[in-house]
């Protein structure tokens, strides 16, 4: 990824929120959720978790390895951002 | 004097899981993500059994059974258990079976689960699966 880290962080966070909104099957608008709100409590199910993972991979050019396929990874927008940051090799 | 004690058989690693998958949701995921979707969830044998992925009803049934199995195994939030490590077969015969490998097999061993029973029902719109996980019978003092 190029550009300033701060800008990248914002773009990444925005993309993740958009993906969760489109594929997360939530009962609420993801733009209204806090970063640490529980996505499973907001309606995300196991099948939509897979869709969210594949869409993030597609849009942000990362791949979730098997060891990151945990509930902890997908439980919130913030946990997804942490995982993508880790997978992108930046902090 | 030795106190008499009552013993009864017990179970370790018991659990139950249920999952509901919309057939349309599977079809949409396939349309959007194609083979990436298939290959992240299903084993090669499962994809073959679903006519290469064109049988959405079978895919939905297997996806529900995999998720129900995962719930029955009761992983911790930090346990990584890829759905491909849970394989569903014999869906047509009316008596589906579950085979575990890799991470799911390790989780079952850790939690004492030795037997999984699965039931799957598929309608025009949904696939529903229930899985019962049971462990090794043992004698426990009461």
Short mmCIF file of C-alpha atoms in Angstrom, two decimals:
data_model
loop_
_atom_site.label_atom_id
_atom_site.label_comp_id
_atom_site.label_asym_id
_atom_site.label_seq_id
_atom_site.Cartn_x
_atom_site.Cartn_y
_atom_site.Cartn_z
CA UNK A 1 0.00 0.00 0.00
CA UNK A 2 1.16 3.55 -0.66
CA UNK A 3 0.56 6.96 0.87
CA UNK A 4 0.61 8.13 4.44
CA UNK A 5 -0.09 5.54 7.12
CA UNK A 6 -2.86 7.69 8.61
CA UNK A 7 -4.64 7.97 5.29
CA UNK A 8 -4.26 4.25 4.69
CA UNK A 9 -5.73 3.47 8.07
CA UNK A 10 -8.79 5.58 7.29
CA UNK A 11 -9.28 4.03 3.87
CA UNK A 12 -8.88 0.56 5.34
CA UNK A 13 -11.37 1.23 8.11
CA UNK A 14 -13.86 2.70 5.67
CA UNK A 15 -13.56 -0.24 3.27
CA UNK A 16 -14.03 -2.75 6.08
CA UNK A 17 -17.12 -0.94 7.29
CA UNK A 18 -18.52 -0.92 3.74
CA UNK A 19 -17.83 -4.63 3.32
CA UNK A 20 -19.53 -5.47 6.61
CA UNK A 21 -22.50 -3.36 5.58
CA UNK A 22 -22.82 -5.13 2.23
CA UNK A 23 -22.04 -8.71 3.24
CA UNK A 24 -22.46 -8.96 7.01
CA UNK A 25 -26.22 -9.53 6.97
CA UNK A 26 -26.55 -7.14 9.90
CA UNK A 27 -29.88 -6.06 11.32
CA UNK A 28 -28.49 -2.52 11.66
CA UNK A 29 -26.57 -0.13 9.41
CA UNK A 30 -22.86 -0.81 9.95
CA UNK A 31 -22.14 2.91 9.72
CA UNK A 32 -23.95 3.33 13.04
CA UNK A 33 -21.81 0.73 14.85
CA UNK A 34 -18.94 1.51 17.18
CA UNK A 35 -15.54 0.06 16.37
CA UNK A 36 -15.73 -2.47 19.20
CA UNK A 37 -19.43 -3.37 18.87
CA UNK A 38 -20.04 -7.10 18.55
CA UNK A 39 -20.95 -7.91 14.93
CA UNK A 40 -22.51 -11.25 15.90
CA UNK A 41 -24.82 -9.44 18.30
CA UNK A 42 -25.71 -7.14 15.39
CA UNK A 43 -26.87 -10.07 13.27
CA UNK A 44 -23.79 -11.41 11.49
CA UNK A 45 -23.95 -15.19 11.15
CA UNK A 46 -21.46 -17.86 10.23
CA UNK A 47 -22.19 -17.82 6.52
CA UNK A 48 -22.04 -14.04 6.27
CA UNK A 49 -18.70 -14.17 8.11
CA UNK A 50 -17.30 -16.10 5.16
CA UNK A 51 -18.70 -13.52 2.76
CA UNK A 52 -17.15 -10.68 4.77
CA UNK A 53 -13.79 -12.46 4.74
CA UNK A 54 -13.85 -13.03 0.98
CA UNK A 55 -14.95 -9.45 0.25
CA UNK A 56 -12.19 -8.00 2.44
CA UNK A 57 -9.65 -10.19 0.67
CA UNK A 58 -10.98 -9.00 -2.67
CA UNK A 59 -10.99 -5.28 -1.87
CA UNK A 60 -7.93 -4.96 0.34
CA UNK A 61 -5.65 -7.49 -1.32
CA UNK A 62 -5.00 -9.67 1.70
CA UNK A 63 -5.61 -13.32 2.46
CA UNK A 64 -6.78 -14.61 5.82
CA UNK A 65 -4.67 -17.65 6.74
CA UNK A 66 -6.26 -20.56 8.60
CA UNK A 67 -4.83 -19.45 11.94
CA UNK A 68 -6.82 -16.21 11.77
CA UNK A 69 -10.16 -17.91 11.12
CA UNK A 70 -11.38 -17.37 14.67
CA UNK A 71 -14.39 -15.67 16.18
CA UNK A 72 -11.99 -13.16 17.74
CA UNK A 73 -10.85 -12.02 14.30
CA UNK A 74 -14.35 -11.27 13.01
CA UNK A 75 -16.12 -10.13 16.16
CA UNK A 76 -15.89 -6.35 15.55
CA UNK A 77 -14.86 -3.71 13.05
CA UNK A 78 -11.81 -2.98 15.19
CA UNK A 79 -10.73 -6.63 15.29
CA UNK A 80 -11.08 -6.85 11.51
CA UNK A 81 -8.99 -3.70 11.12
CA UNK A 82 -6.30 -5.16 13.37
CA UNK A 83 -6.25 -8.37 11.34
CA UNK A 84 -6.03 -6.54 8.01
CA UNK A 85 -3.31 -4.25 9.36
CA UNK A 86 -1.37 -7.32 10.47
CA UNK A 87 -1.88 -9.05 7.12
CA UNK A 88 -0.85 -5.90 5.23
CA UNK A 89 2.45 -5.93 7.07
CA UNK A 90 2.00 -2.45 8.58
CA UNK A 91 1.04 -1.18 11.98
CA UNK B 1 -15.14 -48.73 57.16
CA UNK B 2 -15.30 -48.01 53.46
CA UNK B 3 -18.18 -45.78 52.53
CA UNK B 4 -20.23 -47.17 49.66
CA UNK B 5 -20.46 -44.85 46.71
CA UNK B 6 -22.87 -44.64 43.86
CA UNK B 7 -21.35 -44.55 40.42
CA UNK B 8 -23.04 -43.62 37.16
CA UNK B 9 -21.88 -43.40 33.58
CA UNK B 10 -21.02 -39.92 32.41
CA UNK B 11 -20.12 -38.19 29.22
CA UNK B 12 -17.29 -35.86 28.41
CA UNK B 13 -17.22 -33.49 25.48
CA UNK B 14 -20.95 -33.40 24.96
CA UNK B 15 -22.48 -30.57 22.97
CA UNK B 16 -25.16 -29.71 20.46
CA UNK B 17 -25.08 -27.38 17.47
CA UNK B 18 -27.72 -26.09 15.07
CA UNK B 19 -27.40 -23.95 11.94
CA UNK B 20 -29.69 -22.54 9.27
CA UNK B 21 -28.43 -21.51 5.83
CA UNK B 22 -30.45 -19.79 3.10
CA UNK B 23 -30.07 -21.51 -0.26
CA UNK B 24 -30.27 -18.14 -2.02
CA UNK B 25 -27.43 -16.83 0.13
CA UNK B 26 -25.24 -19.69 -1.10
CA UNK B 27 -26.20 -18.97 -4.70
CA UNK B 28 -25.41 -15.26 -4.28
CA UNK B 29 -22.07 -16.00 -2.64
CA UNK B 30 -21.19 -18.33 -5.50
CA UNK B 31 -22.19 -15.76 -8.08
CA UNK B 32 -20.13 -13.05 -6.38
CA UNK B 33 -17.05 -14.97 -5.23
CA UNK B 34 -17.05 -18.02 -7.51
CA UNK B 35 -14.53 -20.75 -6.83
CA UNK B 36 -12.92 -18.75 -4.01
CA UNK B 37 -16.11 -19.26 -2.01
CA UNK B 38 -16.28 -22.96 -2.80
CA UNK B 39 -12.65 -23.67 -2.05
CA UNK B 40 -12.59 -21.84 1.29
CA UNK B 41 -15.52 -23.77 2.72
CA UNK B 42 -15.80 -27.11 0.97
CA UNK B 43 -13.40 -30.00 0.41
CA UNK B 44 -12.73 -31.33 -3.07
CA UNK B 45 -14.95 -34.35 -2.37
CA UNK B 46 -17.79 -32.12 -1.19
CA UNK B 47 -17.53 -29.95 -4.32
CA UNK B 48 -17.62 -33.07 -6.50
CA UNK B 49 -20.69 -34.34 -4.63
CA UNK B 50 -22.43 -31.03 -5.39
CA UNK B 51 -21.85 -31.39 -9.14
CA UNK B 52 -18.86 -29.09 -9.08
CA UNK B 53 -20.75 -26.48 -7.07
CA UNK B 54 -23.88 -26.20 -9.20
CA UNK B 55 -26.11 -28.00 -6.68
CA UNK B 56 -26.87 -25.08 -4.35
CA UNK B 57 -29.22 -27.14 -2.20
CA UNK B 58 -26.53 -29.66 -1.39
CA UNK B 59 -23.99 -26.91 -0.74
CA UNK B 60 -26.42 -25.23 1.66
CA UNK B 61 -27.03 -28.54 3.44
CA UNK B 62 -23.33 -29.21 3.83
CA UNK B 63 -22.61 -25.63 4.93
CA UNK B 64 -25.29 -25.86 7.62
CA UNK B 65 -23.93 -29.23 8.79
CA UNK B 66 -20.38 -27.84 8.99
CA UNK B 67 -21.45 -24.85 11.05
CA UNK B 68 -23.63 -26.99 13.32
CA UNK B 69 -20.64 -29.28 13.86
CA UNK B 70 -18.45 -26.33 14.74
CA UNK B 71 -21.00 -25.12 17.28
CA UNK B 72 -21.30 -28.61 18.78
CA UNK B 73 -17.52 -28.74 19.23
CA UNK B 74 -17.78 -25.46 21.24
CA UNK B 75 -14.51 -23.80 20.23
CA UNK B 76 -13.14 -20.91 22.28
CA UNK B 77 -13.20 -17.45 20.67
CA UNK B 78 -9.51 -17.79 19.82
CA UNK B 79 -9.68 -21.30 18.32
CA UNK B 80 -9.02 -21.31 14.59
CA UNK B 81 -11.14 -24.01 12.95
CA UNK B 82 -11.40 -23.75 9.15
CA UNK B 83 -14.67 -25.15 7.79
CA UNK B 84 -12.68 -27.24 5.31
CA UNK B 85 -11.43 -29.32 8.22
CA UNK B 86 -15.02 -30.57 8.68
CA UNK B 87 -16.21 -32.80 5.84
CA UNK B 88 -19.82 -33.84 5.29
CA UNK B 89 -20.63 -36.91 3.21
CA UNK B 90 -23.50 -39.28 2.44
CA UNK B 91 -26.01 -36.44 2.36
CA UNK B 92 -28.07 -38.26 -0.26
CA UNK B 93 -28.34 -41.48 1.67
CA UNK B 94 -30.34 -39.74 4.39
CA UNK B 95 -27.72 -40.54 6.99
CA UNK B 96 -25.00 -37.93 6.61
CA UNK B 97 -21.67 -38.38 8.30
CA UNK B 98 -19.07 -35.95 9.59
CA UNK B 99 -15.32 -36.45 9.23
CA UNK B 100 -12.88 -34.23 11.08
CA UNK B 101 -9.29 -33.45 10.17
CA UNK B 102 -6.64 -30.95 11.15
CA UNK B 103 -7.85 -28.19 13.48
CA UNK B 104 -11.36 -29.58 14.02
CA UNK B 105 -9.96 -33.04 14.85
CA UNK B 106 -7.55 -31.46 17.32
CA UNK B 107 -10.38 -29.50 18.93
CA UNK B 108 -12.50 -32.65 19.26
CA UNK B 109 -9.60 -34.53 20.82
CA UNK B 110 -8.96 -31.70 23.27
CA UNK B 111 -12.59 -31.47 24.34
CA UNK B 112 -13.13 -35.22 24.49
CA UNK B 113 -15.58 -35.52 21.61
CA UNK B 114 -15.44 -38.96 20.04
CA UNK B 115 -18.72 -39.21 18.19
CA UNK B 116 -20.77 -36.80 16.08
CA UNK B 117 -24.34 -37.42 14.94
CA UNK B 118 -25.80 -35.13 12.29
CA UNK B 119 -29.22 -34.59 10.80
CA UNK B 120 -29.84 -32.30 7.81
CA UNK B 121 -33.08 -31.03 6.30
CA UNK B 122 -33.20 -29.06 3.04
CA UNK B 123 -36.28 -27.28 1.72
CA UNK B 124 -36.78 -24.99 -1.27
CA UNK B 125 -35.43 -22.03 0.68
CA UNK B 126 -33.34 -23.22 3.60
CA UNK B 127 -31.04 -25.93 4.87
CA UNK B 128 -31.15 -26.81 8.55
CA UNK B 129 -28.67 -29.03 10.37
CA UNK B 130 -28.41 -30.31 13.92
CA UNK B 131 -25.30 -32.00 15.30
CA UNK B 132 -24.89 -33.87 18.56
CA UNK B 133 -21.38 -34.27 19.91
CA UNK B 134 -20.69 -36.97 22.47
CA UNK B 135 -17.60 -37.99 24.33
CA UNK B 136 -16.11 -41.08 25.85
CA UNK B 137 -18.33 -42.72 28.41
CA UNK B 138 -16.72 -43.07 31.80
CA UNK B 139 -17.64 -43.81 35.39
CA UNK B 140 -17.81 -40.85 37.73
CA UNK B 141 -18.27 -40.86 41.48
CA UNK B 142 -21.28 -38.94 42.69
#
